PDB file of C-alpha atoms in Angstrom:
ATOM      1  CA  UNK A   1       5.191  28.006  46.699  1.00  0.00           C
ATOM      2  CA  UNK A   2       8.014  30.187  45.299  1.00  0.00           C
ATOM      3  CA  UNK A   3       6.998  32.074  41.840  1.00  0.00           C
ATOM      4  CA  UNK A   4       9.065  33.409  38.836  1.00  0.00           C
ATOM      5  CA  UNK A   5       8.535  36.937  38.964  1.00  0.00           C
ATOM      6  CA  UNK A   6       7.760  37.639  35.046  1.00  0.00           C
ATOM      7  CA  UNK A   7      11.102  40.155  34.773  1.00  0.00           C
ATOM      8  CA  UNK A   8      13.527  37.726  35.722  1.00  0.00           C
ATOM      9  CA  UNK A   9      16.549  35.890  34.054  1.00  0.00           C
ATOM     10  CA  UNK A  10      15.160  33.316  31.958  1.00  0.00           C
ATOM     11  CA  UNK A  11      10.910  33.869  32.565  1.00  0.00           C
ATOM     12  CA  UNK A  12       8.688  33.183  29.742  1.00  0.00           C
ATOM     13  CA  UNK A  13      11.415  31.276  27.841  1.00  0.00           C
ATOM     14  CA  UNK A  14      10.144  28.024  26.181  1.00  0.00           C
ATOM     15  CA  UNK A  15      11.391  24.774  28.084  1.00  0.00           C
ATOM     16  CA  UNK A  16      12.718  23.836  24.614  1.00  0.00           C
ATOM     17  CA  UNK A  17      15.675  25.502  24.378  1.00  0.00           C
ATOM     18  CA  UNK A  18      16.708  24.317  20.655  1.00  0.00           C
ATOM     19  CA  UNK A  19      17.374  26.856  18.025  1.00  0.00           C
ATOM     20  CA  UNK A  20      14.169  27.488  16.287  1.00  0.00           C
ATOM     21  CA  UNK A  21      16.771  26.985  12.901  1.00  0.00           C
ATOM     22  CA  UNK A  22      17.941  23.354  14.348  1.00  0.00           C
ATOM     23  CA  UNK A  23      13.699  22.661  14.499  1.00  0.00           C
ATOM     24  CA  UNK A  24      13.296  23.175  11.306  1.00  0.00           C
ATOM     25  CA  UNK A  25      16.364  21.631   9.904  1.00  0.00           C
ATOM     26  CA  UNK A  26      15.541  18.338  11.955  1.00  0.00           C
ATOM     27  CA  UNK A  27      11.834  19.168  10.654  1.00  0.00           C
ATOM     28  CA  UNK A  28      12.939  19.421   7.183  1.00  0.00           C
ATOM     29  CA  UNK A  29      15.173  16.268   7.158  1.00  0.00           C
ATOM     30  CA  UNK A  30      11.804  14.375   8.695  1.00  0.00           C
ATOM     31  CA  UNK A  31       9.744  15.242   5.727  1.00  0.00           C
ATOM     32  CA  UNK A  32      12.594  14.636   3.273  1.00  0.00           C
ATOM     33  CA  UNK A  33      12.887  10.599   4.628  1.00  0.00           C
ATOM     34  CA  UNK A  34       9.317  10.138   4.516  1.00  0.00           C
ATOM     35  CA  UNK A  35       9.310  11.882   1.116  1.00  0.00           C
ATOM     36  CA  UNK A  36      12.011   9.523  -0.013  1.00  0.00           C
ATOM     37  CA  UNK A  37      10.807   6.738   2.087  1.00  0.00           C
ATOM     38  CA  UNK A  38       7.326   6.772  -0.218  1.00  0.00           C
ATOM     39  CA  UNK A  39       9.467   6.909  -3.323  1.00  0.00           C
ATOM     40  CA  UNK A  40      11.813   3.984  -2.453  1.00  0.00           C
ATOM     41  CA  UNK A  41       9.282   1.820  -1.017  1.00  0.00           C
ATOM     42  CA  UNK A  42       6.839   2.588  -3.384  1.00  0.00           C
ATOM     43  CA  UNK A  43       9.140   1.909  -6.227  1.00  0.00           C
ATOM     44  CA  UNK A  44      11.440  -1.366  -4.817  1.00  0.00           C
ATOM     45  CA  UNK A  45       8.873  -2.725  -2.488  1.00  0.00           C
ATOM     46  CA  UNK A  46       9.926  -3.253   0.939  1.00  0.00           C
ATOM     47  CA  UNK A  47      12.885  -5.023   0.461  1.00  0.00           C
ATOM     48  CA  UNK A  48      14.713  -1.385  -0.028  1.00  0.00           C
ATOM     49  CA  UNK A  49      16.864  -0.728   2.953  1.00  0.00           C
ATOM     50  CA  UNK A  50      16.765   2.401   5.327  1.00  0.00           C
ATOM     51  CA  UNK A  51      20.450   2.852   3.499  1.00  0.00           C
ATOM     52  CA  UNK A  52      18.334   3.241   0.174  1.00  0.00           C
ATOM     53  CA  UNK A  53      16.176   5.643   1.691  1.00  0.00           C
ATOM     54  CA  UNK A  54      19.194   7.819   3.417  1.00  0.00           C
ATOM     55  CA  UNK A  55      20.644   7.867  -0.022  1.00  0.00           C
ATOM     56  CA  UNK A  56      17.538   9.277  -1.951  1.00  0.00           C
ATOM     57  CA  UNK A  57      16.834  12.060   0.625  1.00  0.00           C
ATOM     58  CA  UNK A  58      20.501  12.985   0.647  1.00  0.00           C
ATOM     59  CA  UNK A  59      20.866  12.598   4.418  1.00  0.00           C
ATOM     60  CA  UNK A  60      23.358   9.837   6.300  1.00  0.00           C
ATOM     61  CA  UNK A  61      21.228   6.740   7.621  1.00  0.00           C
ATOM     62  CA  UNK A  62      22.309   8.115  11.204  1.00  0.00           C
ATOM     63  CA  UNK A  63      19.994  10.721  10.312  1.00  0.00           C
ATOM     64  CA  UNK A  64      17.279   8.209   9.288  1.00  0.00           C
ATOM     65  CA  UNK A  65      18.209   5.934  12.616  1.00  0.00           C
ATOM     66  CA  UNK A  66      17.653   8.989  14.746  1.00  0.00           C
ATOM     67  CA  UNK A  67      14.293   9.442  13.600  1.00  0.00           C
ATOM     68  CA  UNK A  68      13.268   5.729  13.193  1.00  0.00           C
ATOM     69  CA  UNK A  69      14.870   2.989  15.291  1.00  0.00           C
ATOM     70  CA  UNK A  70      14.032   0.412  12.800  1.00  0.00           C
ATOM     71  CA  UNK A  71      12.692   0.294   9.374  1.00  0.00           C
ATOM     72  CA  UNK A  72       9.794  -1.274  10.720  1.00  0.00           C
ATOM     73  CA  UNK A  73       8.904   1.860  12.746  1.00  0.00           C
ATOM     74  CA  UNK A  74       9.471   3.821   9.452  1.00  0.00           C
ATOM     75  CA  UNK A  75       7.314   1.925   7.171  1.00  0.00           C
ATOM     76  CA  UNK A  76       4.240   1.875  10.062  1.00  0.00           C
ATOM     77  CA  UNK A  77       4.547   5.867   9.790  1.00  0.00           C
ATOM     78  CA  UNK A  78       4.103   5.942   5.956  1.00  0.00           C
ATOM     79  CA  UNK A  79       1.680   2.783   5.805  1.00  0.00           C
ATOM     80  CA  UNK A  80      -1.065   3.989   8.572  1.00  0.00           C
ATOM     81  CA  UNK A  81      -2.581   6.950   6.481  1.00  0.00           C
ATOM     82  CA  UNK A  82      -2.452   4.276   3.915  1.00  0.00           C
ATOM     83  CA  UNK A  83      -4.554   1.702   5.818  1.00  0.00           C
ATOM     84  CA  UNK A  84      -6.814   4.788   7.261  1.00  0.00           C
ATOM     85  CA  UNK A  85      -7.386   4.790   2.916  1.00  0.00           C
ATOM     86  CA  UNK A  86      -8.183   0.999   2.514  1.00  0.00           C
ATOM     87  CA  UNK A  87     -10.513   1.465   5.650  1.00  0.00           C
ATOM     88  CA  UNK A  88     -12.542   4.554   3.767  1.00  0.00           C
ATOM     89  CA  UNK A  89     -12.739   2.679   0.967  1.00  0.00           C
ATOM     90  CA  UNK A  90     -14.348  -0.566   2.534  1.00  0.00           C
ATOM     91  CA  UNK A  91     -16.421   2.424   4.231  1.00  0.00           C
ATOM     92  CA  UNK A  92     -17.783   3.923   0.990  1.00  0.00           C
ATOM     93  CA  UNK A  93     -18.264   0.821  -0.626  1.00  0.00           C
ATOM     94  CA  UNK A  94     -20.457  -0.912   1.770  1.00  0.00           C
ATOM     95  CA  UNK A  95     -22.692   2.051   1.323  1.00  0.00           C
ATOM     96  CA  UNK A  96     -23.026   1.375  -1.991  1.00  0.00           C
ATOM     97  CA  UNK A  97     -26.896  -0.092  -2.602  1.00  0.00           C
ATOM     98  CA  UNK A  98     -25.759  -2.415  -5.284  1.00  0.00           C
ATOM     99  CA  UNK A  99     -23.366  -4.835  -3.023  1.00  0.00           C
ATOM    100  CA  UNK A 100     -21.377  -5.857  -6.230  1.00  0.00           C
ATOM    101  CA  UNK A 101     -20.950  -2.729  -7.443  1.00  0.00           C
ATOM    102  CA  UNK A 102     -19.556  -1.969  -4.128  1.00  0.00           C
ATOM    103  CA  UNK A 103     -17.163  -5.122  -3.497  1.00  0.00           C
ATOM    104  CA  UNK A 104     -15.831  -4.869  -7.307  1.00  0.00           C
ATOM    105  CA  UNK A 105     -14.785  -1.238  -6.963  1.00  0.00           C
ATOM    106  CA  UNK A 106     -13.135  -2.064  -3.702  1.00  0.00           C
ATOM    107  CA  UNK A 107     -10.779  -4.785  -5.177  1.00  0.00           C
ATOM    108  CA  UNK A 108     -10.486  -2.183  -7.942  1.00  0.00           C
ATOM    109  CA  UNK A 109      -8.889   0.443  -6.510  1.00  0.00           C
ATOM    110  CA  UNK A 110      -6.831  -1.885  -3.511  1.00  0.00           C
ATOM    111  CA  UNK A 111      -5.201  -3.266  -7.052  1.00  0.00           C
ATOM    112  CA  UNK A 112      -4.703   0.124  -8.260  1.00  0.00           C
ATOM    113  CA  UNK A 113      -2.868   1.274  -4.645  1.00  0.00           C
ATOM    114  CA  UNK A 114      -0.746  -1.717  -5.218  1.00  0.00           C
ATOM    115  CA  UNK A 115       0.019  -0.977  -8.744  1.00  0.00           C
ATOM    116  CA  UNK A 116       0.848   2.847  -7.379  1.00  0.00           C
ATOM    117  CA  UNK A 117       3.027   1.335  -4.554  1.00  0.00           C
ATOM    118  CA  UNK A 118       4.990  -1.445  -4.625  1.00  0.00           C
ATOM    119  CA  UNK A 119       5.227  -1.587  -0.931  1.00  0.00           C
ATOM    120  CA  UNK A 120       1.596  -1.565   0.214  1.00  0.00           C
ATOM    121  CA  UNK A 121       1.429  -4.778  -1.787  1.00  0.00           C
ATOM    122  CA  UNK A 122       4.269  -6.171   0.186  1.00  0.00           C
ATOM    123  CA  UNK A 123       2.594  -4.963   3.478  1.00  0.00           C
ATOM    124  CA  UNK A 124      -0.698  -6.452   2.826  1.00  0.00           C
ATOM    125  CA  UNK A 125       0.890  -9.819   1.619  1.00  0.00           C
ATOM    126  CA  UNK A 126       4.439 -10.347   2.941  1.00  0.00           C
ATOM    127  CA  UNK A 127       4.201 -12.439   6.683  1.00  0.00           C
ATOM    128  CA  UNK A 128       7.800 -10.599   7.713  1.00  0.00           C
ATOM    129  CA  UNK A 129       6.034  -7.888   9.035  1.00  0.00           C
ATOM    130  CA  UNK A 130       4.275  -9.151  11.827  1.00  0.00           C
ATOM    131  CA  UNK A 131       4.163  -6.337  14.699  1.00  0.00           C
ATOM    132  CA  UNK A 132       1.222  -5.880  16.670  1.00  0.00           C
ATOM    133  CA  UNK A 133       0.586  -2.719  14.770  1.00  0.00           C
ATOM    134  CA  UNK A 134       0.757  -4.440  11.348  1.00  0.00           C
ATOM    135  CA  UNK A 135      -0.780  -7.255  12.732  1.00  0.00           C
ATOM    136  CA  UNK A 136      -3.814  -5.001  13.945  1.00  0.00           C
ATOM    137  CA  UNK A 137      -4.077  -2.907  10.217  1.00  0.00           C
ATOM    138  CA  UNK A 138      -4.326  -6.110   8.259  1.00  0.00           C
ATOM    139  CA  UNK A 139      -7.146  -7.763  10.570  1.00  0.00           C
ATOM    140  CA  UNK A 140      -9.046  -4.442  10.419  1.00  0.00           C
ATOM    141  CA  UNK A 141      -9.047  -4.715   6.530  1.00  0.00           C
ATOM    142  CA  UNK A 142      -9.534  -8.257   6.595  1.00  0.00           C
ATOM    143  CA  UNK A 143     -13.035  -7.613   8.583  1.00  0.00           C
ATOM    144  CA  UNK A 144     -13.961  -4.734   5.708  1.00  0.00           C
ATOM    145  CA  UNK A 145     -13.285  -6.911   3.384  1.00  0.00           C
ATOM    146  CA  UNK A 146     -15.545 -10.085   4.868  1.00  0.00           C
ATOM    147  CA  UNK A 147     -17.863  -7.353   5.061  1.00  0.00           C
ATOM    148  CA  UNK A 148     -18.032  -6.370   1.606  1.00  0.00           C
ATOM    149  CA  UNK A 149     -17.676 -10.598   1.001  1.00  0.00           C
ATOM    150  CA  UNK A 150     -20.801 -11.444   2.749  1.00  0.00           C
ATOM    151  CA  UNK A 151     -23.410  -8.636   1.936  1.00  0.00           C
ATOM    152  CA  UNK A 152     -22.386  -9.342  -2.078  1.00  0.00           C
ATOM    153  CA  UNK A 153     -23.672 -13.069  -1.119  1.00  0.00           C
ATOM    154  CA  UNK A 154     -26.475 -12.245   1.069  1.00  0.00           C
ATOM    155  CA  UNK A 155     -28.072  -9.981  -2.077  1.00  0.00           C
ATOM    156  CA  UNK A 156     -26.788 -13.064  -4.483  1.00  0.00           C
ATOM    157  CA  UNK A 157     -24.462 -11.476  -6.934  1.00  0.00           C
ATOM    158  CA  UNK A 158     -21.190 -13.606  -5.561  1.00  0.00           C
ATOM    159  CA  UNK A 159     -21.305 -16.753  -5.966  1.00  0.00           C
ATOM    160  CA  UNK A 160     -21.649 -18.455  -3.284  1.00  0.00           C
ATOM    161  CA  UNK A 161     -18.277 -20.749  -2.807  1.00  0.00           C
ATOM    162  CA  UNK A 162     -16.076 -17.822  -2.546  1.00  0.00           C
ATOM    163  CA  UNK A 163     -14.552 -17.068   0.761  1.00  0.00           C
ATOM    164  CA  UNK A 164     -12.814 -14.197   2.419  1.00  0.00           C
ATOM    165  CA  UNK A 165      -9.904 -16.745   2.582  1.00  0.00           C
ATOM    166  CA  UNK A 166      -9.916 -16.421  -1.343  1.00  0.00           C
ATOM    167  CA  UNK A 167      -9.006 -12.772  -1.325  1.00  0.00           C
ATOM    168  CA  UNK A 168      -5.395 -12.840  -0.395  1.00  0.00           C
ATOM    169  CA  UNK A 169      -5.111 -15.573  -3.149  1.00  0.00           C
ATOM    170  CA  UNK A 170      -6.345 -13.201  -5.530  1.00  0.00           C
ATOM    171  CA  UNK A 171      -4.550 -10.068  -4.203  1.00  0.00           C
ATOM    172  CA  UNK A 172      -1.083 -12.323  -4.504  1.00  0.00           C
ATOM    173  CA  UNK A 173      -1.878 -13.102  -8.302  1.00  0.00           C
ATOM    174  CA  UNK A 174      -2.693  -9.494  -9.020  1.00  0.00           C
ATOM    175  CA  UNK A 175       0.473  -8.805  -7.488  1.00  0.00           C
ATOM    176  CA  UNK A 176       2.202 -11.071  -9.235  1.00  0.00           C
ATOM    177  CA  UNK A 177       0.458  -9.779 -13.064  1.00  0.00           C
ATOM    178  CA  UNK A 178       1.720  -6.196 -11.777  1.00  0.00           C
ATOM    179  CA  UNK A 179       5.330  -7.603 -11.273  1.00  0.00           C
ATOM    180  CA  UNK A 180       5.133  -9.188 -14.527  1.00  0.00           C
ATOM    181  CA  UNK A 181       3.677  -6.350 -16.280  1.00  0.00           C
ATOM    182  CA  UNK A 182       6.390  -4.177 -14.929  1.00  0.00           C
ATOM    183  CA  UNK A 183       6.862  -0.572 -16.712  1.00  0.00           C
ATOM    184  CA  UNK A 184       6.773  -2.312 -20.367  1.00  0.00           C
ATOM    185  CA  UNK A 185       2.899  -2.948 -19.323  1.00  0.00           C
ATOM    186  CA  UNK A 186       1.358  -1.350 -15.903  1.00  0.00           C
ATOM    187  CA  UNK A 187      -2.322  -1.664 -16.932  1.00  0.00           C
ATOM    188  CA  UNK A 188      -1.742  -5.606 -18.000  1.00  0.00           C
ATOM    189  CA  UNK A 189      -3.168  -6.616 -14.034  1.00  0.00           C
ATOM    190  CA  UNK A 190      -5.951  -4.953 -14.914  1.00  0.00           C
ATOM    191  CA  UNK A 191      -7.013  -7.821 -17.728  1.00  0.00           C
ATOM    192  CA  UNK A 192      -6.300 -10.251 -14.900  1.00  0.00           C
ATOM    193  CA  UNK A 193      -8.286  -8.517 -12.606  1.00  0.00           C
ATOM    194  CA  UNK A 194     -11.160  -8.068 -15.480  1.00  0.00           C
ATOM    195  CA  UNK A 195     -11.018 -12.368 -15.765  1.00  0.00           C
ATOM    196  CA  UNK A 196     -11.173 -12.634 -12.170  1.00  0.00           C
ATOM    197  CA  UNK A 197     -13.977 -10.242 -11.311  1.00  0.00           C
ATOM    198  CA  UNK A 198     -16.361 -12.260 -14.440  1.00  0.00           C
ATOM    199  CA  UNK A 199     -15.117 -15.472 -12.335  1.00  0.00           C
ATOM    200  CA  UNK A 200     -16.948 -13.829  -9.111  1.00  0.00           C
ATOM    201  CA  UNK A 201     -20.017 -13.284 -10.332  1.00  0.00           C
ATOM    202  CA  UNK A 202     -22.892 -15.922  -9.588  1.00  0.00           C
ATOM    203  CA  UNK A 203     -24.320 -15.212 -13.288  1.00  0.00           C
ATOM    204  CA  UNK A 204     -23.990 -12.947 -15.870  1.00  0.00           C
ATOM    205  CA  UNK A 205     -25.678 -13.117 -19.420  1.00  0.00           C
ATOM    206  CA  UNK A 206     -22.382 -11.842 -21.343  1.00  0.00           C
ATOM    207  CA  UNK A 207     -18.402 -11.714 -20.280  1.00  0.00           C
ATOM    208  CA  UNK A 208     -17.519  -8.353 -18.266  1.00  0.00           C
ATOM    209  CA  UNK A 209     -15.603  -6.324 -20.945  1.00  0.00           C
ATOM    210  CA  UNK A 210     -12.561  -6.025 -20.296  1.00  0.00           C
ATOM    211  CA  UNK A 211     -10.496  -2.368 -19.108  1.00  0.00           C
ATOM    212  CA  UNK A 212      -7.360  -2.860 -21.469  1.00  0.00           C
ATOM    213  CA  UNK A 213      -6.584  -4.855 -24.309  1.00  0.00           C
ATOM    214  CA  UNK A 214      -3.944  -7.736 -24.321  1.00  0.00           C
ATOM    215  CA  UNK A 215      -0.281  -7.229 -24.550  1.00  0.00           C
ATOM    216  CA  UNK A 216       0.793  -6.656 -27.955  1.00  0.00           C
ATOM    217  CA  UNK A 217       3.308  -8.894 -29.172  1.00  0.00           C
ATOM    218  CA  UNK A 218       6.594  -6.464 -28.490  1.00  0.00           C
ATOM    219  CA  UNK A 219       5.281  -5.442 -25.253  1.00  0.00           C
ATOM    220  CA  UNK A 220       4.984  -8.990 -24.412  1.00  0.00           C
ATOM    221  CA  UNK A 221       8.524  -9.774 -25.737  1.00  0.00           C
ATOM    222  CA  UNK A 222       9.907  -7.343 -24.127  1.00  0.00           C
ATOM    223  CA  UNK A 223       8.516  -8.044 -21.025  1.00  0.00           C
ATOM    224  CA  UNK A 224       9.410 -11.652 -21.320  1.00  0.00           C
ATOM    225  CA  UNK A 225      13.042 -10.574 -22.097  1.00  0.00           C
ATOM    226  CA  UNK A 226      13.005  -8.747 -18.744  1.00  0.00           C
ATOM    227  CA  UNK A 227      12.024 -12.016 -16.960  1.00  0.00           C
ATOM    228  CA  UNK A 228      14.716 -13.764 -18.148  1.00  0.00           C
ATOM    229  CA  UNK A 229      17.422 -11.406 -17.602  1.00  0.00           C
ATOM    230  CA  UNK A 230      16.533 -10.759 -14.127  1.00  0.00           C
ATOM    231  CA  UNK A 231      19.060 -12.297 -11.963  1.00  0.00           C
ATOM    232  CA  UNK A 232      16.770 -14.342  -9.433  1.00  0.00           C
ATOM    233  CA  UNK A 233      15.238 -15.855 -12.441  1.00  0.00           C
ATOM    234  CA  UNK A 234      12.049 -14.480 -12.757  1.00  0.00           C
ATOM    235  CA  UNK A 235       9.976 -11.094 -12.679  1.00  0.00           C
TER     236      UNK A 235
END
Protein backbone atom coordinates (compact mmCIF):
# COMPACT_ATOMS: atom_id res chain seq x y z
CA UNK A 1 0.00 0.00 0.00
CA UNK A 2 1.56 3.33 -1.09
CA UNK A 3 2.52 5.73 2.05
CA UNK A 4 2.89 9.58 2.43
CA UNK A 5 6.35 10.01 3.19
CA UNK A 6 6.04 12.63 6.27
CA UNK A 7 8.19 15.51 4.13
CA UNK A 8 5.96 15.72 1.36
CA UNK A 9 3.57 18.39 -0.20
CA UNK A 10 0.62 18.47 1.85
CA UNK A 11 1.57 15.51 4.87
CA UNK A 12 0.29 16.07 8.25
CA UNK A 13 -2.21 18.72 7.05
CA UNK A 14 -5.71 18.38 8.67
CA UNK A 15 -8.40 16.94 6.14
CA UNK A 16 -10.30 20.13 7.11
CA UNK A 17 -8.94 22.54 5.14
CA UNK A 18 -11.12 25.67 6.47
CA UNK A 19 -9.41 28.66 7.86
CA UNK A 20 -9.08 28.12 11.51
CA UNK A 21 -10.61 32.14 11.48
CA UNK A 22 -13.79 30.90 9.25
CA UNK A 23 -14.17 27.99 12.39
CA UNK A 24 -14.50 30.25 14.72
CA UNK A 25 -16.53 32.82 12.99
CA UNK A 26 -19.11 29.98 11.98
CA UNK A 27 -18.44 28.85 15.78
CA UNK A 28 -19.18 32.19 17.06
CA UNK A 29 -22.35 32.83 14.95
CA UNK A 30 -23.57 29.13 16.42
CA UNK A 31 -23.40 30.28 19.95
CA UNK A 32 -24.80 33.73 19.15
CA UNK A 33 -28.35 31.92 17.61
CA UNK A 34 -28.61 29.68 20.41
CA UNK A 35 -27.83 32.63 22.71
CA UNK A 36 -30.56 34.57 21.00
CA UNK A 37 -32.61 31.58 20.32
CA UNK A 38 -32.98 31.15 24.46
CA UNK A 39 -33.80 34.83 24.70
CA UNK A 40 -36.52 34.93 21.98
CA UNK A 41 -38.08 31.76 22.82
CA UNK A 42 -37.82 32.19 26.27
CA UNK A 43 -39.36 35.58 26.13
CA UNK A 44 -42.28 35.16 23.07
CA UNK A 45 -42.82 31.50 23.49
CA UNK A 46 -42.48 29.47 20.51
CA UNK A 47 -44.48 31.23 18.28
CA UNK A 48 -41.22 33.61 17.58
CA UNK A 49 -39.92 32.88 14.16
CA UNK A 50 -36.28 31.81 13.16
CA UNK A 51 -36.55 35.57 11.45
CA UNK A 52 -36.93 36.83 15.18
CA UNK A 53 -34.09 34.94 16.23
CA UNK A 54 -31.71 36.06 13.08
CA UNK A 55 -32.66 39.53 14.05
CA UNK A 56 -31.63 39.39 17.83
CA UNK A 57 -28.23 37.71 17.14
CA UNK A 58 -27.55 40.19 14.37
CA UNK A 59 -26.95 37.51 11.73
CA UNK A 60 -29.25 36.98 8.30
CA UNK A 61 -31.76 33.92 8.79
CA UNK A 62 -29.55 32.26 5.92
CA UNK A 63 -27.14 32.12 8.59
CA UNK A 64 -29.67 30.59 11.03
CA UNK A 65 -31.03 28.13 8.00
CA UNK A 66 -27.50 26.94 7.50
CA UNK A 67 -27.17 25.82 10.88
CA UNK A 68 -30.79 24.58 11.49
CA UNK A 69 -32.96 23.35 8.62
CA UNK A 70 -36.05 24.06 10.49
CA UNK A 71 -37.00 25.75 13.62
CA UNK A 72 -37.98 22.57 14.87
CA UNK A 73 -34.37 21.27 14.71
CA UNK A 74 -33.39 24.55 16.51
CA UNK A 75 -35.69 24.46 19.37
CA UNK A 76 -34.79 20.38 20.00
CA UNK A 77 -31.04 21.75 20.40
CA UNK A 78 -31.96 24.35 23.10
CA UNK A 79 -34.90 22.19 24.71
CA UNK A 80 -32.84 18.72 25.31
CA UNK A 81 -30.46 20.06 28.13
CA UNK A 82 -33.72 21.40 29.28
CA UNK A 83 -35.57 18.05 29.45
CA UNK A 84 -32.08 16.32 30.71
CA UNK A 85 -33.20 19.21 33.81
CA UNK A 86 -36.90 18.09 34.22
CA UNK A 87 -35.49 14.42 34.18
CA UNK A 88 -32.89 15.32 37.29
CA UNK A 89 -35.43 16.83 38.93
CA UNK A 90 -38.04 13.87 38.84
CA UNK A 91 -34.59 12.05 39.79
CA UNK A 92 -33.93 13.98 43.02
CA UNK A 93 -37.31 14.14 44.01
CA UNK A 94 -38.22 10.57 44.05
CA UNK A 95 -35.35 10.24 46.43
CA UNK A 96 -36.86 12.34 48.63
CA UNK A 97 -38.21 10.03 51.86
CA UNK A 98 -41.22 12.18 52.33
CA UNK A 99 -43.09 11.39 48.78
CA UNK A 100 -45.04 14.76 49.06
CA UNK A 101 -42.38 16.69 49.85
CA UNK A 102 -40.85 15.27 46.82
CA UNK A 103 -43.86 15.52 44.19
CA UNK A 104 -44.70 19.25 45.50
CA UNK A 105 -41.18 20.52 44.91
CA UNK A 106 -41.21 18.91 41.53
CA UNK A 107 -44.36 20.81 40.26
CA UNK A 108 -42.60 23.69 42.03
CA UNK A 109 -39.79 24.25 40.23
CA UNK A 110 -41.36 22.72 36.50
CA UNK A 111 -43.72 26.04 37.23
CA UNK A 112 -40.80 28.07 37.98
CA UNK A 113 -38.85 26.79 34.48
CA UNK A 114 -42.00 27.81 32.81
CA UNK A 115 -42.27 31.09 34.45
CA UNK A 116 -38.28 31.52 33.43
CA UNK A 117 -39.11 30.40 29.82
CA UNK A 118 -41.92 30.99 27.99
CA UNK A 119 -41.09 28.35 25.53
CA UNK A 120 -40.56 25.25 27.67
CA UNK A 121 -44.17 25.86 28.64
CA UNK A 122 -45.16 25.81 25.04
CA UNK A 123 -43.02 22.61 24.49
CA UNK A 124 -44.43 20.69 27.28
CA UNK A 125 -48.09 21.76 26.37
CA UNK A 126 -48.46 22.85 22.72
CA UNK A 127 -49.46 19.40 20.37
CA UNK A 128 -47.63 21.31 17.15
CA UNK A 129 -44.57 19.89 18.05
CA UNK A 130 -44.94 16.41 17.56
CA UNK A 131 -41.47 14.88 16.24
CA UNK A 132 -40.33 11.70 17.38
CA UNK A 133 -37.75 13.49 19.42
CA UNK A 134 -40.33 15.73 21.18
CA UNK A 135 -42.58 13.06 21.19
CA UNK A 136 -39.91 10.82 23.10
CA UNK A 137 -38.87 13.95 25.83
CA UNK A 138 -42.45 14.47 26.84
CA UNK A 139 -43.27 10.60 27.43
CA UNK A 140 -40.00 10.34 29.41
CA UNK A 141 -41.29 13.17 31.76
CA UNK A 142 -44.65 11.96 31.67
CA UNK A 143 -43.30 8.46 33.27
CA UNK A 144 -41.24 10.73 36.10
CA UNK A 145 -43.99 12.36 36.73
CA UNK A 146 -46.52 9.08 37.21
CA UNK A 147 -43.70 8.16 39.23
CA UNK A 148 -43.66 10.87 41.60
CA UNK A 149 -47.91 10.51 41.18
CA UNK A 150 -48.08 7.07 42.45
CA UNK A 151 -45.44 6.74 45.33
CA UNK A 152 -47.24 10.19 46.90
CA UNK A 153 -50.50 7.77 46.87
CA UNK A 154 -48.96 4.60 47.82
CA UNK A 155 -47.52 6.51 51.27
CA UNK A 156 -51.20 8.35 51.36
CA UNK A 157 -50.46 12.01 51.23
CA UNK A 158 -52.33 12.50 47.58
CA UNK A 159 -55.46 11.96 47.54
CA UNK A 160 -56.37 9.34 45.96
CA UNK A 161 -58.65 10.51 42.75
CA UNK A 162 -55.90 12.40 41.23
CA UNK A 163 -54.38 11.06 38.10
CA UNK A 164 -51.28 11.60 36.07
CA UNK A 165 -53.86 12.66 33.39
CA UNK A 166 -54.59 15.66 35.84
CA UNK A 167 -51.13 17.10 35.56
CA UNK A 168 -51.16 18.63 32.16
CA UNK A 169 -54.54 20.19 33.29
CA UNK A 170 -52.81 21.78 35.99
CA UNK A 171 -49.55 22.67 34.16
CA UNK A 172 -52.00 24.49 31.36
CA UNK A 173 -53.71 26.64 34.21
CA UNK A 174 -50.38 27.55 35.72
CA UNK A 175 -49.50 28.54 32.39
CA UNK A 176 -52.24 30.36 31.83
CA UNK A 177 -51.91 32.45 35.69
CA UNK A 178 -48.20 33.14 34.35
CA UNK A 179 -49.63 34.67 31.05
CA UNK A 180 -52.01 36.58 33.00
CA UNK A 181 -49.65 37.68 35.55
CA UNK A 182 -47.36 38.88 32.87
CA UNK A 183 -44.39 41.38 34.02
CA UNK A 184 -47.03 43.63 36.12
CA UNK A 185 -47.14 40.29 38.43
CA UNK A 186 -44.60 37.17 37.74
CA UNK A 187 -44.96 35.58 41.21
CA UNK A 188 -49.07 35.78 40.93
CA UNK A 189 -48.91 31.69 39.50
CA UNK A 190 -47.38 31.03 42.42
CA UNK A 191 -50.82 31.77 44.62
CA UNK A 192 -52.45 29.51 42.04
CA UNK A 193 -50.06 26.99 42.40
CA UNK A 194 -50.22 27.46 46.46
CA UNK A 195 -54.44 26.72 46.01
CA UNK A 196 -53.74 23.88 43.90
CA UNK A 197 -51.04 22.08 45.85
CA UNK A 198 -53.67 22.44 49.39
CA UNK A 199 -56.28 20.86 46.74
CA UNK A 200 -53.74 17.72 46.40
CA UNK A 201 -53.36 16.86 49.61
CA UNK A 202 -55.53 13.88 51.09
CA UNK A 203 -55.74 15.93 54.56
CA UNK A 204 -54.26 18.61 56.15
CA UNK A 205 -55.27 20.17 59.62
CA UNK A 206 -54.75 23.95 58.37
CA UNK A 207 -54.57 25.66 54.62
CA UNK A 208 -50.86 25.53 53.10
CA UNK A 209 -49.73 29.20 53.49
CA UNK A 210 -49.45 30.68 50.75
CA UNK A 211 -45.73 31.96 48.85
CA UNK A 212 -47.02 35.55 47.78
CA UNK A 213 -49.74 37.66 48.67
CA UNK A 214 -52.67 38.61 46.26
CA UNK A 215 -52.45 41.18 43.60
CA UNK A 216 -52.87 44.52 44.91
CA UNK A 217 -55.49 46.45 43.42
CA UNK A 218 -53.17 48.57 40.72
CA UNK A 219 -51.25 45.59 39.89
CA UNK A 220 -54.42 43.91 39.18
CA UNK A 221 -55.74 46.91 37.13
CA UNK A 222 -53.05 47.15 35.36
CA UNK A 223 -52.82 43.81 34.46
CA UNK A 224 -56.43 43.70 33.51
CA UNK A 225 -55.81 46.80 31.28
CA UNK A 226 -53.16 44.72 29.47
CA UNK A 227 -55.78 41.99 28.76
CA UNK A 228 -57.93 44.12 27.17
CA UNK A 229 -55.68 45.96 25.00
CA UNK A 230 -54.08 42.98 23.65
CA UNK A 231 -55.14 42.55 20.17
CA UNK A 232 -56.30 38.75 20.16
CA UNK A 233 -58.47 39.68 23.02
CA UNK A 234 -57.04 38.27 25.87
CA UNK A 235 -53.64 37.75 27.85
Amino acid sequence: MPTTHPDAPGAGISADCTPPRLRADAKANLERILHSARAVFGAQGLDATLADVARHAGVGVGTVYRRFASKDELIQALFDTRCAEIESLATISLEAPDAWAGLVHYLEEISLRMSDNRGFGDLLMDSRFESDAFSKARASITRSTAALVNRAKEQGTLRSDFEINDVPLLMQTIKMAQNFGGDEAPQAYRRVLGFMIDGLCSSRSAPRELPVPALSTDQLDHVLHRCRSASDGGC
